[in-house]
């Protein structure tokens, strides 16, 4: 190497940090400069441990997490080290005690946990899958397989969207069946060394996790839409919904997630995905029985009423409480025929059934 082309010592030392790390450090250092000048009225280069802890508390007051405050502390350590300030005020005992104390306080009061996005339960995933019943058949099948496979395999959405058809296949091993998914660590990775293969089997206890059946349904729709699909086409293609409600596919482009909205401080509830604005009207005891135990997407009931919770109901609370009262009587019988025989003469209309159930409840005869 020619002596004139040798990079400087500072350039080599600066390469130790990644570009994202350097960018993060500069962000917090600029905020520290402004805080010292506008709030504390001191020179940032001569700031002491007290100024550092004041800055950390200022960040925490803005809603930053303990992890973010710790990153800001690391940025200040690098700043004072570059200035050759010794002892380093960001490494002082006072600064360390504040950051560690903040982490312990948040852990004790579960503050940071409230801001985390918690994983979906199987029940919540089932509700989300059921809500796709009103979507176009192709779109619904695609998202059902996407949700089921990513849930079972613990895959990132970006990993799923980058799958091509030569990465996914259904296999048979004797009497068992599984979906084989190959994740490449890089888009130019070799198949032999730089990839990981996962085998997903049906979880038959939950319909939303029967991944083999969901994959088969989706493949059937894909073959009908594009019989001669290339193996390098994306499994989850980009699409646009035309005026007649039919999706127009672009198989050479992967599906692009909708731009995320501004982050909220708390996780959104399930009613954002499954919104039951109105509880359907029941005209008879038979209707009330069916709606309590089974869903009916045709009337906007994507899951049975017994799966509702108070946070998922935005209206008709009185009507839901009436169904809850009837459920006390329903739970005593294994079929509607048995219930109808026990309440003979009172099941022709919803109101008569409700009156009789309330009467027996008051008399202690339920």
CSV table of C-alpha atoms in Angstrom, one decimal, residues 99-346:
chain,number,residue,atom,x,y,z
A,99,UNK,CA,-29.6,5.1,35.0
A,100,UNK,CA,-29.5,1.9,37.1
A,101,UNK,CA,-32.1,3.3,39.5
A,102,UNK,CA,-34.4,4.3,36.6
A,103,UNK,CA,-34.2,0.7,35.3
A,104,UNK,CA,-35.1,-0.8,38.7
A,105,UNK,CA,-37.9,1.7,39.2
A,106,UNK,CA,-39.5,0.9,35.8
A,107,UNK,CA,-39.1,-2.8,36.3
A,108,UNK,CA,-40.7,-2.6,39.8
A,109,UNK,CA,-43.7,-0.5,38.5
A,110,UNK,CA,-44.0,-2.3,35.1
A,111,UNK,CA,-43.7,1.0,33.3
A,112,UNK,CA,-41.7,-0.1,30.2
A,113,UNK,CA,-43.8,-3.3,29.9
A,114,UNK,CA,-46.9,-1.2,29.2
A,115,UNK,CA,-45.2,0.3,26.1
A,116,UNK,CA,-44.1,-3.0,24.7
A,117,UNK,CA,-46.2,-4.7,21.9
A,118,UNK,CA,-47.2,-8.0,23.5
A,119,UNK,CA,-47.5,-11.1,21.3
A,120,UNK,CA,-51.0,-12.2,20.3
A,121,UNK,CA,-52.7,-15.1,22.1
A,122,UNK,CA,-54.2,-17.9,20.0
A,123,UNK,CA,-57.6,-16.6,20.8
A,124,UNK,CA,-56.7,-13.1,19.5
A,125,UNK,CA,-55.2,-14.7,16.4
A,126,UNK,CA,-58.4,-16.6,15.9
A,127,UNK,CA,-60.4,-13.5,16.1
A,128,UNK,CA,-58.1,-11.8,13.6
A,129,UNK,CA,-58.3,-14.7,11.2
A,130,UNK,CA,-62.1,-14.8,11.5
A,131,UNK,CA,-62.4,-11.1,10.6
A,132,UNK,CA,-61.0,-12.0,7.2
A,133,UNK,CA,-64.2,-13.8,6.3
A,134,UNK,CA,-65.5,-10.6,4.6
A,135,UNK,CA,-62.4,-10.1,2.5
A,136,UNK,CA,-62.0,-11.3,-1.1
A,137,UNK,CA,-61.5,-15.0,-1.2
A,138,UNK,CA,-57.9,-14.8,-2.6
A,139,UNK,CA,-56.9,-12.0,-0.2
A,140,UNK,CA,-58.4,-13.8,2.8
A,141,UNK,CA,-56.7,-17.1,2.0
A,142,UNK,CA,-53.3,-15.2,1.6
A,143,UNK,CA,-53.5,-13.4,4.9
A,144,UNK,CA,-54.8,-16.5,6.7
A,145,UNK,CA,-51.7,-18.5,5.6
A,146,UNK,CA,-49.4,-15.5,6.3
A,147,UNK,CA,-50.7,-15.1,9.9
A,148,UNK,CA,-50.7,-18.8,10.7
A,149,UNK,CA,-47.2,-19.5,9.3
A,150,UNK,CA,-45.6,-16.4,10.9
A,151,UNK,CA,-47.3,-17.3,14.2
A,152,UNK,CA,-46.2,-20.9,14.3
A,153,UNK,CA,-42.6,-20.2,13.0
A,154,UNK,CA,-42.1,-17.0,15.0
A,155,UNK,CA,-41.1,-15.3,11.7
A,156,UNK,CA,-40.8,-11.6,11.1
A,157,UNK,CA,-43.3,-10.1,8.6
A,158,UNK,CA,-40.4,-8.9,6.5
A,159,UNK,CA,-39.0,-12.5,6.3
A,160,UNK,CA,-42.5,-13.8,5.2
A,161,UNK,CA,-42.9,-11.1,2.6
A,162,UNK,CA,-39.5,-11.9,1.0
A,163,UNK,CA,-40.4,-15.6,0.4
A,164,UNK,CA,-40.5,-16.9,-3.1
A,165,UNK,CA,-42.3,-20.0,-4.4
A,166,UNK,CA,-39.0,-22.0,-4.4
A,167,UNK,CA,-38.7,-21.3,-0.7
A,168,UNK,CA,-42.1,-22.9,0.3
A,169,UNK,CA,-43.4,-26.4,-0.3
A,170,UNK,CA,-45.7,-28.9,1.4
A,171,UNK,CA,-44.1,-32.2,2.3
A,172,UNK,CA,-45.3,-35.7,3.4
A,173,UNK,CA,-43.5,-37.9,5.9
A,174,UNK,CA,-45.4,-41.1,6.2
A,175,UNK,CA,-48.8,-40.2,7.6
A,176,UNK,CA,-47.8,-36.7,8.7
A,177,UNK,CA,-47.7,-33.5,6.6
A,178,UNK,CA,-45.9,-30.3,7.1
A,179,UNK,CA,-45.1,-27.0,5.3
A,180,UNK,CA,-41.4,-26.5,4.6
A,181,UNK,CA,-40.2,-22.9,4.6
A,182,UNK,CA,-36.6,-21.8,3.7
A,183,UNK,CA,-35.4,-18.5,5.1
A,184,UNK,CA,-32.3,-17.0,3.5
A,185,UNK,CA,-30.1,-14.9,5.6
A,186,UNK,CA,-29.3,-12.6,2.7
A,187,UNK,CA,-31.0,-12.2,-0.7
A,188,UNK,CA,-27.7,-13.3,-2.4
A,189,UNK,CA,-27.1,-16.2,0.0
A,190,UNK,CA,-26.3,-19.6,-1.3
A,191,UNK,CA,-28.9,-22.3,-0.8
A,192,UNK,CA,-26.5,-24.8,0.8
A,193,UNK,CA,-24.8,-22.8,3.5
A,194,UNK,CA,-26.6,-19.5,4.2
A,195,UNK,CA,-30.2,-20.5,4.9
A,196,UNK,CA,-32.3,-22.1,7.5
A,197,UNK,CA,-35.2,-24.5,6.8
A,198,UNK,CA,-38.2,-24.7,9.1
A,199,UNK,CA,-40.9,-27.4,9.1
A,200,UNK,CA,-44.4,-26.3,10.3
A,201,UNK,CA,-46.9,-28.9,11.3
A,202,UNK,CA,-50.7,-28.5,12.0
A,203,UNK,CA,-51.7,-27.5,15.5
A,204,UNK,CA,-55.1,-29.2,15.2
A,205,UNK,CA,-56.5,-27.9,18.4
A,206,UNK,CA,-57.0,-24.5,16.8
A,207,UNK,CA,-58.4,-24.0,13.3
A,208,UNK,CA,-56.3,-20.9,12.8
A,209,UNK,CA,-53.1,-22.9,13.2
A,210,UNK,CA,-53.8,-25.7,10.7
A,211,UNK,CA,-51.1,-24.3,8.5
A,212,UNK,CA,-51.1,-27.2,6.0
A,213,UNK,CA,-54.7,-26.8,5.1
A,214,UNK,CA,-54.4,-23.0,4.9
A,215,UNK,CA,-51.4,-23.4,2.6
A,216,UNK,CA,-53.3,-25.8,0.4
A,217,UNK,CA,-56.3,-23.4,0.2
A,218,UNK,CA,-54.0,-20.5,-0.8
A,219,UNK,CA,-52.1,-22.6,-3.4
A,220,UNK,CA,-55.4,-23.5,-5.1
A,221,UNK,CA,-56.4,-19.8,-5.4
A,222,UNK,CA,-52.9,-19.0,-6.7
A,223,UNK,CA,-53.0,-21.7,-9.4
A,224,UNK,CA,-56.4,-20.5,-10.5
A,225,UNK,CA,-55.2,-16.9,-10.7
A,226,UNK,CA,-51.8,-17.6,-12.3
A,227,UNK,CA,-51.4,-21.2,-13.7
A,228,UNK,CA,-47.8,-20.6,-15.0
A,229,UNK,CA,-46.4,-18.8,-12.0
A,230,UNK,CA,-42.5,-18.6,-11.9
A,231,UNK,CA,-40.7,-20.1,-9.0
A,232,UNK,CA,-39.0,-16.7,-8.3
A,233,UNK,CA,-42.3,-15.0,-7.9
A,234,UNK,CA,-43.2,-13.8,-4.4
A,235,UNK,CA,-45.5,-16.0,-2.3
A,236,UNK,CA,-47.2,-12.9,-1.0
A,237,UNK,CA,-47.5,-10.6,-4.0
A,238,UNK,CA,-48.4,-6.9,-4.1
A,239,UNK,CA,-52.0,-6.3,-5.2
A,240,UNK,CA,-54.5,-3.5,-5.7
A,241,UNK,CA,-58.3,-3.8,-5.3
A,242,UNK,CA,-60.1,-2.7,-8.5
A,243,UNK,CA,-63.4,-1.0,-8.6
A,244,UNK,CA,-65.3,-4.3,-8.9
A,245,UNK,CA,-63.6,-5.6,-5.8
A,246,UNK,CA,-61.3,-8.0,-7.6
A,247,UNK,CA,-57.6,-7.9,-6.6
A,248,UNK,CA,-55.1,-7.1,-9.4
A,249,UNK,CA,-51.9,-9.1,-8.6
A,250,UNK,CA,-48.3,-8.1,-9.2
A,251,UNK,CA,-46.3,-11.3,-8.5
A,252,UNK,CA,-42.9,-9.8,-9.2
A,253,UNK,CA,-43.3,-7.3,-6.3
A,254,UNK,CA,-43.8,-8.4,-2.8
A,255,UNK,CA,-46.6,-7.1,-0.7
A,256,UNK,CA,-45.8,-3.8,0.9
A,257,UNK,CA,-47.1,-3.2,4.4
A,258,UNK,CA,-49.3,-0.2,5.0
A,259,UNK,CA,-47.2,2.7,6.3
A,260,UNK,CA,-47.3,2.6,10.1
A,261,UNK,CA,-49.1,5.3,12.0
A,262,UNK,CA,-47.4,7.3,14.7
A,263,UNK,CA,-46.4,5.1,17.6
A,264,UNK,CA,-48.8,5.2,20.6
A,265,UNK,CA,-47.7,4.9,24.2
A,266,UNK,CA,-49.9,1.9,24.7
A,267,UNK,CA,-50.7,-1.2,22.7
A,268,UNK,CA,-54.0,-0.9,20.7
A,269,UNK,CA,-56.7,-3.3,21.8
A,270,UNK,CA,-58.2,-6.1,19.7
A,271,UNK,CA,-61.4,-4.1,18.9
A,272,UNK,CA,-59.3,-2.1,16.4
A,273,UNK,CA,-59.2,-5.3,14.3
A,274,UNK,CA,-62.6,-6.8,15.1
A,275,UNK,CA,-65.1,-4.0,15.7
A,276,UNK,CA,-68.5,-5.1,16.7
A,277,UNK,CA,-70.3,-1.8,16.5
A,278,UNK,CA,-73.8,-3.4,16.8
A,279,UNK,CA,-74.8,-6.7,18.4
A,280,UNK,CA,-77.2,-8.3,16.0
A,281,UNK,CA,-80.9,-8.5,16.9
A,282,UNK,CA,-82.3,-11.9,18.1
A,283,UNK,CA,-85.9,-12.5,17.2
A,284,UNK,CA,-86.3,-15.7,19.1
A,285,UNK,CA,-84.6,-18.0,21.6
A,286,UNK,CA,-83.2,-20.0,18.7
A,287,UNK,CA,-81.5,-16.8,17.3
A,288,UNK,CA,-80.1,-16.0,20.8
A,289,UNK,CA,-78.8,-19.5,21.2
A,290,UNK,CA,-77.1,-19.6,17.8
A,291,UNK,CA,-75.5,-16.1,18.2
A,292,UNK,CA,-74.2,-16.9,21.7
A,293,UNK,CA,-72.4,-20.1,20.6
A,294,UNK,CA,-71.6,-19.6,16.9
A,295,UNK,CA,-70.6,-16.6,14.8
A,296,UNK,CA,-72.4,-15.5,11.6
A,297,UNK,CA,-70.2,-13.2,9.3
A,298,UNK,CA,-73.2,-12.5,7.1
A,299,UNK,CA,-74.7,-10.3,9.9
A,300,UNK,CA,-71.4,-8.9,11.1
A,301,UNK,CA,-70.9,-11.4,13.9
A,302,UNK,CA,-67.4,-12.7,13.2
A,303,UNK,CA,-67.2,-14.7,16.5
A,304,UNK,CA,-69.8,-16.0,19.0
A,305,UNK,CA,-71.0,-13.5,21.6
A,306,UNK,CA,-69.6,-15.7,24.4
A,307,UNK,CA,-66.1,-14.7,23.2
A,308,UNK,CA,-66.9,-11.0,23.6
A,309,UNK,CA,-65.3,-8.9,26.4
A,310,UNK,CA,-66.3,-5.4,27.5
A,311,UNK,CA,-63.5,-3.7,25.6
A,312,UNK,CA,-64.7,-5.2,22.3
A,313,UNK,CA,-68.2,-3.7,22.6
A,314,UNK,CA,-68.8,-0.1,21.6
A,315,UNK,CA,-72.6,-0.1,21.5
A,316,UNK,CA,-75.6,-2.1,22.6
A,317,UNK,CA,-74.3,-2.9,26.0
A,318,UNK,CA,-77.8,-3.5,27.3
A,319,UNK,CA,-78.5,-6.0,24.5
A,320,UNK,CA,-75.2,-7.8,25.3
A,321,UNK,CA,-76.1,-8.0,29.0
A,322,UNK,CA,-79.4,-9.6,28.1
A,323,UNK,CA,-77.6,-12.3,26.2
A,324,UNK,CA,-75.3,-12.8,29.2
A,325,UNK,CA,-78.4,-13.4,31.3
A,326,UNK,CA,-79.8,-15.9,28.8
A,327,UNK,CA,-76.4,-17.7,28.8
A,328,UNK,CA,-77.0,-18.7,32.4
A,329,UNK,CA,-79.9,-20.7,31.2
A,330,UNK,CA,-78.2,-21.9,28.1
A,331,UNK,CA,-75.3,-23.3,30.0
A,332,UNK,CA,-77.6,-25.8,31.8
A,333,UNK,CA,-78.4,-27.6,28.5
A,334,UNK,CA,-76.3,-29.3,25.8
A,335,UNK,CA,-78.7,-28.6,22.9
A,336,UNK,CA,-81.3,-26.1,22.0
A,337,UNK,CA,-83.9,-28.9,21.9
A,338,UNK,CA,-83.4,-29.6,25.6
A,339,UNK,CA,-83.6,-25.9,26.4
A,340,UNK,CA,-86.8,-25.5,24.3
A,341,UNK,CA,-88.4,-28.5,26.1
A,342,UNK,CA,-87.6,-27.0,29.5
A,343,UNK,CA,-88.9,-23.6,28.6
A,344,UNK,CA,-91.9,-24.8,26.6
A,345,UNK,CA,-94.3,-22.0,25.7
A,346,UNK,CA,-91.7,-19.2,26.2
